[in-house]
Coordinates of C-alpha atoms (C1' of nucleotides) in Angstrom, one line a residue:
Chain W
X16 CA 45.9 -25.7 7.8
X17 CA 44.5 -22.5 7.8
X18 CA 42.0 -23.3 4.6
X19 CA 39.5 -24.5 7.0
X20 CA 37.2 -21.9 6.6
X21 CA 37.1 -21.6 2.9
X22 CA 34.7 -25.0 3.6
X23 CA 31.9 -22.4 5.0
X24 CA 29.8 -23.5 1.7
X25 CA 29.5 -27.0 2.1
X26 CA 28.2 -29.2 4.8
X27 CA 31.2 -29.4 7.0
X28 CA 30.2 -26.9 8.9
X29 CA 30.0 -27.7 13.1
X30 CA 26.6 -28.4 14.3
X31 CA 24.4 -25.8 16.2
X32 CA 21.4 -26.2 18.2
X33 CA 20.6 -22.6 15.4
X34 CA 20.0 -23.4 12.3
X35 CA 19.9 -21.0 9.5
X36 CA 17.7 -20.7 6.5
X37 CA 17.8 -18.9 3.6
X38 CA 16.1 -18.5 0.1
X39 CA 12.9 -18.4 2.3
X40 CA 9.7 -16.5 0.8
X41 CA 9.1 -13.0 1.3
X42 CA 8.4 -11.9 4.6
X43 CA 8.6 -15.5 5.9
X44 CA 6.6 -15.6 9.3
X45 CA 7.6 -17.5 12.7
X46 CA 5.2 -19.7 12.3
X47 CA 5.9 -20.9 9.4
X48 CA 9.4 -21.5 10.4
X49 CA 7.9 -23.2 13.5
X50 CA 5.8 -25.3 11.1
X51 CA 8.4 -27.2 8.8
X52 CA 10.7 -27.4 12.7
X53 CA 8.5 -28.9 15.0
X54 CA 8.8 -31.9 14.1
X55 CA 12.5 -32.3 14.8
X56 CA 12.1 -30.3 17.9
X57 CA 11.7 -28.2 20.1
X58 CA 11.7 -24.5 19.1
X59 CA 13.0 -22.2 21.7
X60 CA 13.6 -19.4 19.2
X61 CA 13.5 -17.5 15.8
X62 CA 14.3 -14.8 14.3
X63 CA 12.6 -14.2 10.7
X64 CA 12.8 -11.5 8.1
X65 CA 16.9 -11.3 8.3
X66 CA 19.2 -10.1 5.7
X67 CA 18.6 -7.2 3.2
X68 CA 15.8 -9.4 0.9
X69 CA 14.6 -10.1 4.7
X70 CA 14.1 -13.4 3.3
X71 CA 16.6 -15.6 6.0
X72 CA 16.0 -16.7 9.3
X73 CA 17.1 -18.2 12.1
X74 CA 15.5 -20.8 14.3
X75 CA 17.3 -22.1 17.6
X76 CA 15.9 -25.4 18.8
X77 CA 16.2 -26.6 22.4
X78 CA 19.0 -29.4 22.1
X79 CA 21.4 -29.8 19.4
X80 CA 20.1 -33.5 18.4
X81 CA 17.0 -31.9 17.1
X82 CA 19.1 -29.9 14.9
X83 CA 21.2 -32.1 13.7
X84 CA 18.3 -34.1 13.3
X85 CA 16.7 -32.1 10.9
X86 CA 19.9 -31.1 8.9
X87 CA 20.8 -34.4 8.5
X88 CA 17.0 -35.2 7.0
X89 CA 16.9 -32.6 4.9
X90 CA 20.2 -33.2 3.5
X91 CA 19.4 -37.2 2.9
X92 CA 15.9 -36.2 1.7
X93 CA 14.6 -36.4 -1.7
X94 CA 12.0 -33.6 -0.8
X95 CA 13.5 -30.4 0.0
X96 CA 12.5 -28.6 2.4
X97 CA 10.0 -25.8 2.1
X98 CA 8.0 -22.9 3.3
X99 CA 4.6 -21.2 0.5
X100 CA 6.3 -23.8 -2.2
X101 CA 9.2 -22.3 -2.2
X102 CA 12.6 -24.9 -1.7
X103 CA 14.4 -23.3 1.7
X104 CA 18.2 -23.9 2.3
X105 CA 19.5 -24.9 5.8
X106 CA 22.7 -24.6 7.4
X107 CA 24.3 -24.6 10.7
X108 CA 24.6 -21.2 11.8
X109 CA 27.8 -20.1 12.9
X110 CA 26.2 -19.0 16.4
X111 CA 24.9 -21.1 18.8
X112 CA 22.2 -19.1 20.3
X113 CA 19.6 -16.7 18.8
X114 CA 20.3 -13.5 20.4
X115 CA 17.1 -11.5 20.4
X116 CA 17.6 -7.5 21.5
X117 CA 14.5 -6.3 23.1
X118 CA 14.2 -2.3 22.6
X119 CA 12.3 0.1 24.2
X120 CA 9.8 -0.9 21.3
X121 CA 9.3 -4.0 22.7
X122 CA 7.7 -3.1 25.8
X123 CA 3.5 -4.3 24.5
X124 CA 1.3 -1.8 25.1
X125 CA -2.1 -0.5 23.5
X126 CA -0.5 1.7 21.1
X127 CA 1.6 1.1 18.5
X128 CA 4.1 3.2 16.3
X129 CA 4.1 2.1 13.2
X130 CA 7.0 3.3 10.0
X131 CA 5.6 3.1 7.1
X132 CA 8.4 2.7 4.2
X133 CA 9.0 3.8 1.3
X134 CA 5.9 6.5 1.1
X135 CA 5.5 9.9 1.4
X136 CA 3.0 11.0 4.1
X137 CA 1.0 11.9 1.2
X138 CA 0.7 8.2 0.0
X139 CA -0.9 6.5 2.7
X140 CA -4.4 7.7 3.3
X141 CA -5.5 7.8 7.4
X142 CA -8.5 5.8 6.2
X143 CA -6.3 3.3 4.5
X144 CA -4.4 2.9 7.6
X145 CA -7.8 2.5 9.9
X146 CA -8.7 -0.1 7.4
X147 CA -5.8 -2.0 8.0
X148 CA -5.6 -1.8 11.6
X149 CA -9.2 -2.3 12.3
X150 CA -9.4 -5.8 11.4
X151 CA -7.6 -6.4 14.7
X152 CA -10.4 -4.6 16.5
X153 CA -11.4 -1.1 17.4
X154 CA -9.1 1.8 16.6
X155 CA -9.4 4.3 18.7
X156 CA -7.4 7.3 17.4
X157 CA -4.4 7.6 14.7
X158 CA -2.3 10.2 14.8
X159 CA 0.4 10.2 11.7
X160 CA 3.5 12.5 10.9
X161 CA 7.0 12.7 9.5
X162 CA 10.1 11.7 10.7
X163 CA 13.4 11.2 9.5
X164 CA 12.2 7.6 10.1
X165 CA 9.5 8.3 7.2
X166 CA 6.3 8.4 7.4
X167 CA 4.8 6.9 11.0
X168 CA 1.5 7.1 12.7
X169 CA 0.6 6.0 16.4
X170 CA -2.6 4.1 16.5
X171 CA -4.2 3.4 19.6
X172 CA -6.4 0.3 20.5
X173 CA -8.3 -0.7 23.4
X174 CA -5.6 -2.8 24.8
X175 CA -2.3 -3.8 24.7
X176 CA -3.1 -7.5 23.4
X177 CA -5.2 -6.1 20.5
X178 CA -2.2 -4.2 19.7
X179 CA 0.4 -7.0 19.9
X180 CA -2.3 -9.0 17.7
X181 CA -2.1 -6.0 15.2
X182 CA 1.6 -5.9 15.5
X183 CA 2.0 -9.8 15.4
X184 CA 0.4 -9.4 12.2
X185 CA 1.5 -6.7 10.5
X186 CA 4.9 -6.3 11.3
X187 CA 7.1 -6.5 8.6
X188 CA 4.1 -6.8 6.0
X189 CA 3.2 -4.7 3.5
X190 CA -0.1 -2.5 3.1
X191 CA -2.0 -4.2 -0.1
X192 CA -0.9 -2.8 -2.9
X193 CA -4.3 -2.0 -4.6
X194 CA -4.7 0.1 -1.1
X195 CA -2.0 2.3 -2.4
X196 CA -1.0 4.7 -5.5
X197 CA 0.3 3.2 -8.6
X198 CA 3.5 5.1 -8.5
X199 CA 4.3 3.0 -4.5
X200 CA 6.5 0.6 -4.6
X201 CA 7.0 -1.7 -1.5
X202 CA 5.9 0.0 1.4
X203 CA 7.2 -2.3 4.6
X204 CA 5.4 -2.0 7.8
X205 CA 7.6 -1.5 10.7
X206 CA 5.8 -1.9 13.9
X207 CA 6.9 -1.4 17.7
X208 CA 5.2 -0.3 20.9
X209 CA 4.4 3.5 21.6
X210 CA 5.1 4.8 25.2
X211 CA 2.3 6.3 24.5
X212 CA -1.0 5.4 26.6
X213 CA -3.9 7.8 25.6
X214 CA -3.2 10.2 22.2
X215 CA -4.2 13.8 22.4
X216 CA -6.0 14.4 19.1
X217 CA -7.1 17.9 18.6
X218 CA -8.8 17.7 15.1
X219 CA -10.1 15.3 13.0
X220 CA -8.1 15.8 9.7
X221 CA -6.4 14.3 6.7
X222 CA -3.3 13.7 9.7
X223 CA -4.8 12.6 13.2
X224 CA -8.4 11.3 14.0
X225 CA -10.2 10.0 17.1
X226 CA -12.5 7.8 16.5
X227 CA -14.1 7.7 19.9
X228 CA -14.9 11.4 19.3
X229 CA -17.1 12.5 16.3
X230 CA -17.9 15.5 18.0
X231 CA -14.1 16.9 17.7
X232 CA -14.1 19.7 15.4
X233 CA -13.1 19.0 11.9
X234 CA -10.4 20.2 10.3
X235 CA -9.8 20.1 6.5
X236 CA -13.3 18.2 6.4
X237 CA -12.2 14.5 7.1
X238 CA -13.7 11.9 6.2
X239 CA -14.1 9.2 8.2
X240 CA -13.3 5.4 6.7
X241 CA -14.0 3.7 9.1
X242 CA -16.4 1.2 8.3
X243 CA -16.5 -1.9 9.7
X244 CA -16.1 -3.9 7.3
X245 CA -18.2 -7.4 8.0
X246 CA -17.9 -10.8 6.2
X247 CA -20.5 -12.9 4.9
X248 CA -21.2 -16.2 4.6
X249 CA -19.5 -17.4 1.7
X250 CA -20.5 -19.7 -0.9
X251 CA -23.9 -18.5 -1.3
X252 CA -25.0 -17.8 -5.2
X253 CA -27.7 -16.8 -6.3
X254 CA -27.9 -14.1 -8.9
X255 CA -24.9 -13.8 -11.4
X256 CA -22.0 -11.7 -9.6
X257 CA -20.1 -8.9 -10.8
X258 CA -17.5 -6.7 -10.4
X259 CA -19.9 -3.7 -10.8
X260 CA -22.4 -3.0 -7.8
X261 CA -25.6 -0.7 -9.3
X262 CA -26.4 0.9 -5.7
X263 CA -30.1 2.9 -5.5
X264 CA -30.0 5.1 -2.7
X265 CA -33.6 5.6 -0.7
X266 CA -34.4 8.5 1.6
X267 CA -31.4 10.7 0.6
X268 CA -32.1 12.8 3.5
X269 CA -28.4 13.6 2.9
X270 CA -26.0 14.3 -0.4
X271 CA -24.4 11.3 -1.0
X272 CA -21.5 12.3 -3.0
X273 CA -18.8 10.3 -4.6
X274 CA -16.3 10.7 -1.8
X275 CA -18.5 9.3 0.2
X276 CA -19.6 6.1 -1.8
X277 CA -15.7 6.0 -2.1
X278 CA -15.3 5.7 1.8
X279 CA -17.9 3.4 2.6
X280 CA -17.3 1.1 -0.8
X281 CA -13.4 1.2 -0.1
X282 CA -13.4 -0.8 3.0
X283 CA -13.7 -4.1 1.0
X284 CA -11.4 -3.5 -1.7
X285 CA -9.9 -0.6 -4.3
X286 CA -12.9 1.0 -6.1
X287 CA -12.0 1.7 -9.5
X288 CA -14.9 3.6 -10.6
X289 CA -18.2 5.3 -9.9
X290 CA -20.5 6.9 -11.6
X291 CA -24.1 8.6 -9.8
X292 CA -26.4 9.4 -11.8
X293 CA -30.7 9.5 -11.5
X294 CA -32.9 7.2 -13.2
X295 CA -36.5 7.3 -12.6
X296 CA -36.5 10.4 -9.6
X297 CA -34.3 8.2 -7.5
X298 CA -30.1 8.4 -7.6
X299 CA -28.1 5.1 -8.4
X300 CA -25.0 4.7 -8.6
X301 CA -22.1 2.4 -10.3
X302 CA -19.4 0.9 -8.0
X303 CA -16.4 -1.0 -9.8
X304 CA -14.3 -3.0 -8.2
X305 CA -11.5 -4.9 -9.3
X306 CA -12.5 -8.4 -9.1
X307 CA -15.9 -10.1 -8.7
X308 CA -14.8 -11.6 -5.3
X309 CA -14.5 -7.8 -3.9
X310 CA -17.9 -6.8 -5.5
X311 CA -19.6 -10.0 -3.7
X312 CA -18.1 -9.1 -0.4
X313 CA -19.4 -5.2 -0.2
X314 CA -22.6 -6.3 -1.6
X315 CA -22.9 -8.9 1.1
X316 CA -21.8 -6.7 3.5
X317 CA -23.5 -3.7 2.7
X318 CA -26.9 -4.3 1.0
X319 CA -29.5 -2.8 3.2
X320 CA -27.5 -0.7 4.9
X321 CA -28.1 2.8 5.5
X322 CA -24.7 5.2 4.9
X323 CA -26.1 7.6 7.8
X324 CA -27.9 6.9 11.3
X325 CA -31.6 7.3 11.3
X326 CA -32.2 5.4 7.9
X327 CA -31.0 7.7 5.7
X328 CA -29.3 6.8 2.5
X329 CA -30.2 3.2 2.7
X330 CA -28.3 1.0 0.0
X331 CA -29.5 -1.4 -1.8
X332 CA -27.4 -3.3 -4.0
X333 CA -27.2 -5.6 -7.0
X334 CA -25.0 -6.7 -9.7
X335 CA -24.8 -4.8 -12.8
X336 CA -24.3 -6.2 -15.5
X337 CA -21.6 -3.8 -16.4
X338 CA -17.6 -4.9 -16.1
X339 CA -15.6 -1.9 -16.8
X340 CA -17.6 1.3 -16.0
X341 CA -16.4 4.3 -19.0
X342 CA -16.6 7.3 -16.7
X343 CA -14.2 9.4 -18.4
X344 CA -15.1 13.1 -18.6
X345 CA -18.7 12.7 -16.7
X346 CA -19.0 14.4 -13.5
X347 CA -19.9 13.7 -11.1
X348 CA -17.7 10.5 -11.4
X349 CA -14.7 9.4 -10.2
X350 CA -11.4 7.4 -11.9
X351 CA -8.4 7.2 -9.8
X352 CA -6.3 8.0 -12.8
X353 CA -7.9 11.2 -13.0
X354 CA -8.6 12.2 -9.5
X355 CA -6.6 11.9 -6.6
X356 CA -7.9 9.7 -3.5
X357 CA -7.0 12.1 -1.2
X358 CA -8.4 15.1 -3.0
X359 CA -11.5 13.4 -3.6
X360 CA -11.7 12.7 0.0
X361 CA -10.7 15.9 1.3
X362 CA -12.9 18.1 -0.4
X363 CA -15.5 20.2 1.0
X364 CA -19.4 18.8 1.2
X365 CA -20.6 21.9 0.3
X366 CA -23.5 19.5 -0.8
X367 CA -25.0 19.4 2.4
X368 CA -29.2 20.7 2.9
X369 CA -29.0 24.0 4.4
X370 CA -29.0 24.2 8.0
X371 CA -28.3 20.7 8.3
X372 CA -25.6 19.5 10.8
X373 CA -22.7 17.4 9.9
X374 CA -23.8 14.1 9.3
X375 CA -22.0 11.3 10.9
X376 CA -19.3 9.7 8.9
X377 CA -19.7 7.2 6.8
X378 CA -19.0 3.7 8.6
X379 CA -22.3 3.9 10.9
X380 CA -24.5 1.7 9.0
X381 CA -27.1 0.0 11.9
X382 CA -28.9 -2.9 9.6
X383 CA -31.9 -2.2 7.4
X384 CA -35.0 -3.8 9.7
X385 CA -36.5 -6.9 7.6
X386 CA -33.8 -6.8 5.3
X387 CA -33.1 -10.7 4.1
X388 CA -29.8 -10.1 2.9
X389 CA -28.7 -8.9 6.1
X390 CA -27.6 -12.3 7.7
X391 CA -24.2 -11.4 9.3
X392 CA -24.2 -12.6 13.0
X393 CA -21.3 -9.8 13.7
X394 CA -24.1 -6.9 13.5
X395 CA -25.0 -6.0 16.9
X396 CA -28.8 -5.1 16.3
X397 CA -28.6 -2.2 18.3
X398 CA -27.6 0.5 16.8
X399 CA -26.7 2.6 19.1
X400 CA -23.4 -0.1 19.7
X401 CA -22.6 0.0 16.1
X402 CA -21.0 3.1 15.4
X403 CA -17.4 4.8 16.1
X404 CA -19.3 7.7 16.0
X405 CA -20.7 6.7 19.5
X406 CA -18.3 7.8 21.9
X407 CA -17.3 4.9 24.5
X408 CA -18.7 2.4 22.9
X409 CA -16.0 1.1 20.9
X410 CA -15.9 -2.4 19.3
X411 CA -19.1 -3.0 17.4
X412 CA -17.0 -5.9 16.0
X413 CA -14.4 -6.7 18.9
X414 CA -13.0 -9.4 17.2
X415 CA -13.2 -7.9 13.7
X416 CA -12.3 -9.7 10.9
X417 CA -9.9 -8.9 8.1
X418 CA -11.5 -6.7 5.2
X419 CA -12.6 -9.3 2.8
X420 CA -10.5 -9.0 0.2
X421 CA -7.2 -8.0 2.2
X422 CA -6.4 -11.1 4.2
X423 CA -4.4 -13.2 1.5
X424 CA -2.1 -10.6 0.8
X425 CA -1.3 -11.1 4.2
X426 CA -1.4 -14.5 4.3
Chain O
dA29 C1' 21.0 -19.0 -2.4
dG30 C1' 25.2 -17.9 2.1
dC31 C1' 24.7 -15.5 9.0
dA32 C1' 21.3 -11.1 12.7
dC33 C1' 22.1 -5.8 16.5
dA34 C1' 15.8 -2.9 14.4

DNA sequence: AGCACA
């Protein structure tokens, strides 16, 4: 009589308004749960991303007829049931309510703490992470540092419901992994809510930044990633596309080094390569990206744009003919394999005219006037709202979109 | 592909 439970596997099991799933995709999200449940019910409850692969879940529906109902489908059904694809198991659970314990972490508010694991602080650029987090809308300041947790970093948004929208979206994902080093492996976002209201950044440096504050003093010569990236309208094509942008640079009233095409050219995807060079008294430059789809975006985004306020450094941008740029041994170029993101961001501009004062950071590109490529409704034709580096005027792009070109790994 | 506390 006592053999009962050595049934667990089959489906004898006693009905519960929770049902659990498992063999689910990676990272499965509540919605998706909610998707293939709704129509047996009402959901009242779920908790995703359980178990070591993270990839079982549990949803509770509001009466136990609407579970049963959708067991008993799915278990006469020739379809199975699933979630990306992939064919998802369900079972009973042996509880009958979802118990959901809210932390401290819970509590919303407008900044969040976020674990990054599986990295060292040294794998996870600041700019990377303001890249990721500013597609839910202005960042205001990041400040990162070690734990035992790992690697973590407060970043602190207008409000708390950009924040829960960053968190909604983010938590439990992973940071794409052309963002990263090769040598990353996963790298699981962990996101709660910070106590914190307002961070006290002192520098801007390779560890904290405040975005609403160019004028804080540098440390370690920062520079800034934050541009806002901006998405076209697709399905325009006119010229052949490539994975190569050849960028000519007008009024180079500043040095525009590689670290710096690197910043503003990295907020639509991983650039592989770039090579500067002159041609006819005026500097070009070779960006490669990995995939045509990424070179379509920046160009879109970025053509007739000028890198610094005032209409200096104006981009313009067209497909080169090139694929896979051989940069190997010419400075001054750049190849992840043999240079280090981070160095190549942090190192000095010692390029700068004399006298000159800091420019602003990359990211503050007001539209070229006249420019007919520059057709995105999201740019705010007053420059003076377009920039992080104007202090209290945050959210050129309140409702920012995802960088082209990180969404689906996401999605 | 087999039951959570974060």
């Amino acid at each position: 009589m006592s053999s009962s439970n050595q049934q667990q596997f089959r489906y004898t099991q006693t009905p519960s308004k929770v049902l659990h799933f498992r063999n689910l995709p990676w990272e499965c999200t509540d919605d998706e749960l909610i998707d293939i449940c709704s129509p047996f019910g009402k959901v009242v409850n779920t908790k995703c991303n359980v178990g070591a692969n993270r990839n079982q879940a549990f949803v509770e529906f509001a009466d136990l007829n609407q579970a049963i109902s959708m067991v008993s489908y799915y278990a006469s059904s020739s379809e199975p049931a699933q979630v990306r694809g992939k064919t998802v198991y369900i079972q009973y659970s042996n509880r009958h309510e979802i118990v959901n314990n809210k932390g401290p972490g819970d509590i919303p508010g407008n900044v969040l703490l976020v674990t990054i694991e599986g990295v060292e602080a040294g794998d996870v650029s600041i700019d990377v992470i303001h890249l990721v987090f500013s597609a839910f809308g202005f960042v205001h300041k990041i400040a990162t540092f070690e734990k035992t947790a790992g690697f973590q970093a407060l970043i602190q948004f207008t409000d708390a419901e950009t924040a829960s929208s960053a968190r909604n979206a983010l938590d439990g994902r992973s940071i794409p992994r052309y963002l990263l080093p090769e040598h990353v492996g996963s790298c699981n976002l962990r996101i709660s809510y910070s106590a914190h209201r307002d961070l006290n950044i002192k520098f801007q440096s390779n560890r904290s930044r405040d975005y609403t504050n160019p004028m804080l003093p540098v440390n370690q010569t920062a520079i800034d990633g934050a541009l806002q990236p901006v998405i076209g309208p697709d399905g325009k094509k006119k010229e052949p596309e490539s994975n190569v942008l050849l960028a000519t640079i007008e009024n180079m009233q500043y040095a525009v080094t590689v670290d710096v095409l690197h910043t503003v050219f990295s907020a639509f995807g991983t650039v592989q390569k770039i090579a500067i060079f002159e041609k006819n008294g005026q500097t070009q430059a070779l960006v490669q990206y990995p995939d045509v789809t990424t070179g379509a975006a920046a160009r879109e985004a970025l053509e007739g744009h000028c890198i610094y306020d005032g209409g200096y450094c104006k981009l313009h941008l067209t497909y080169s003919r090139h694929t896979d740029l051989n940069v190997k041994g010419q400075m001054p170029s750049w190849d992840p394999n043999q240079q280090e993101f981070t160095q190549s961001c942090l190192s000095a501009p010692g390029t700068l005219p004399p006298g000159q004062a800091v420019p602003p950071f990359p990211g503050y590109l007001p539209p070229a006037t006249g420019s007919p490529l520059t057709q995105s409704n999201h740019i705010d034709h007053n420059a003076s709202s377009m920039g992080i580096t104007q202090p209290g005027v945050p959210g050129a792009l309140p409702h920012a979109h995802m960088p082209p070109g990180i969404q689906p790994y996401y999605g």
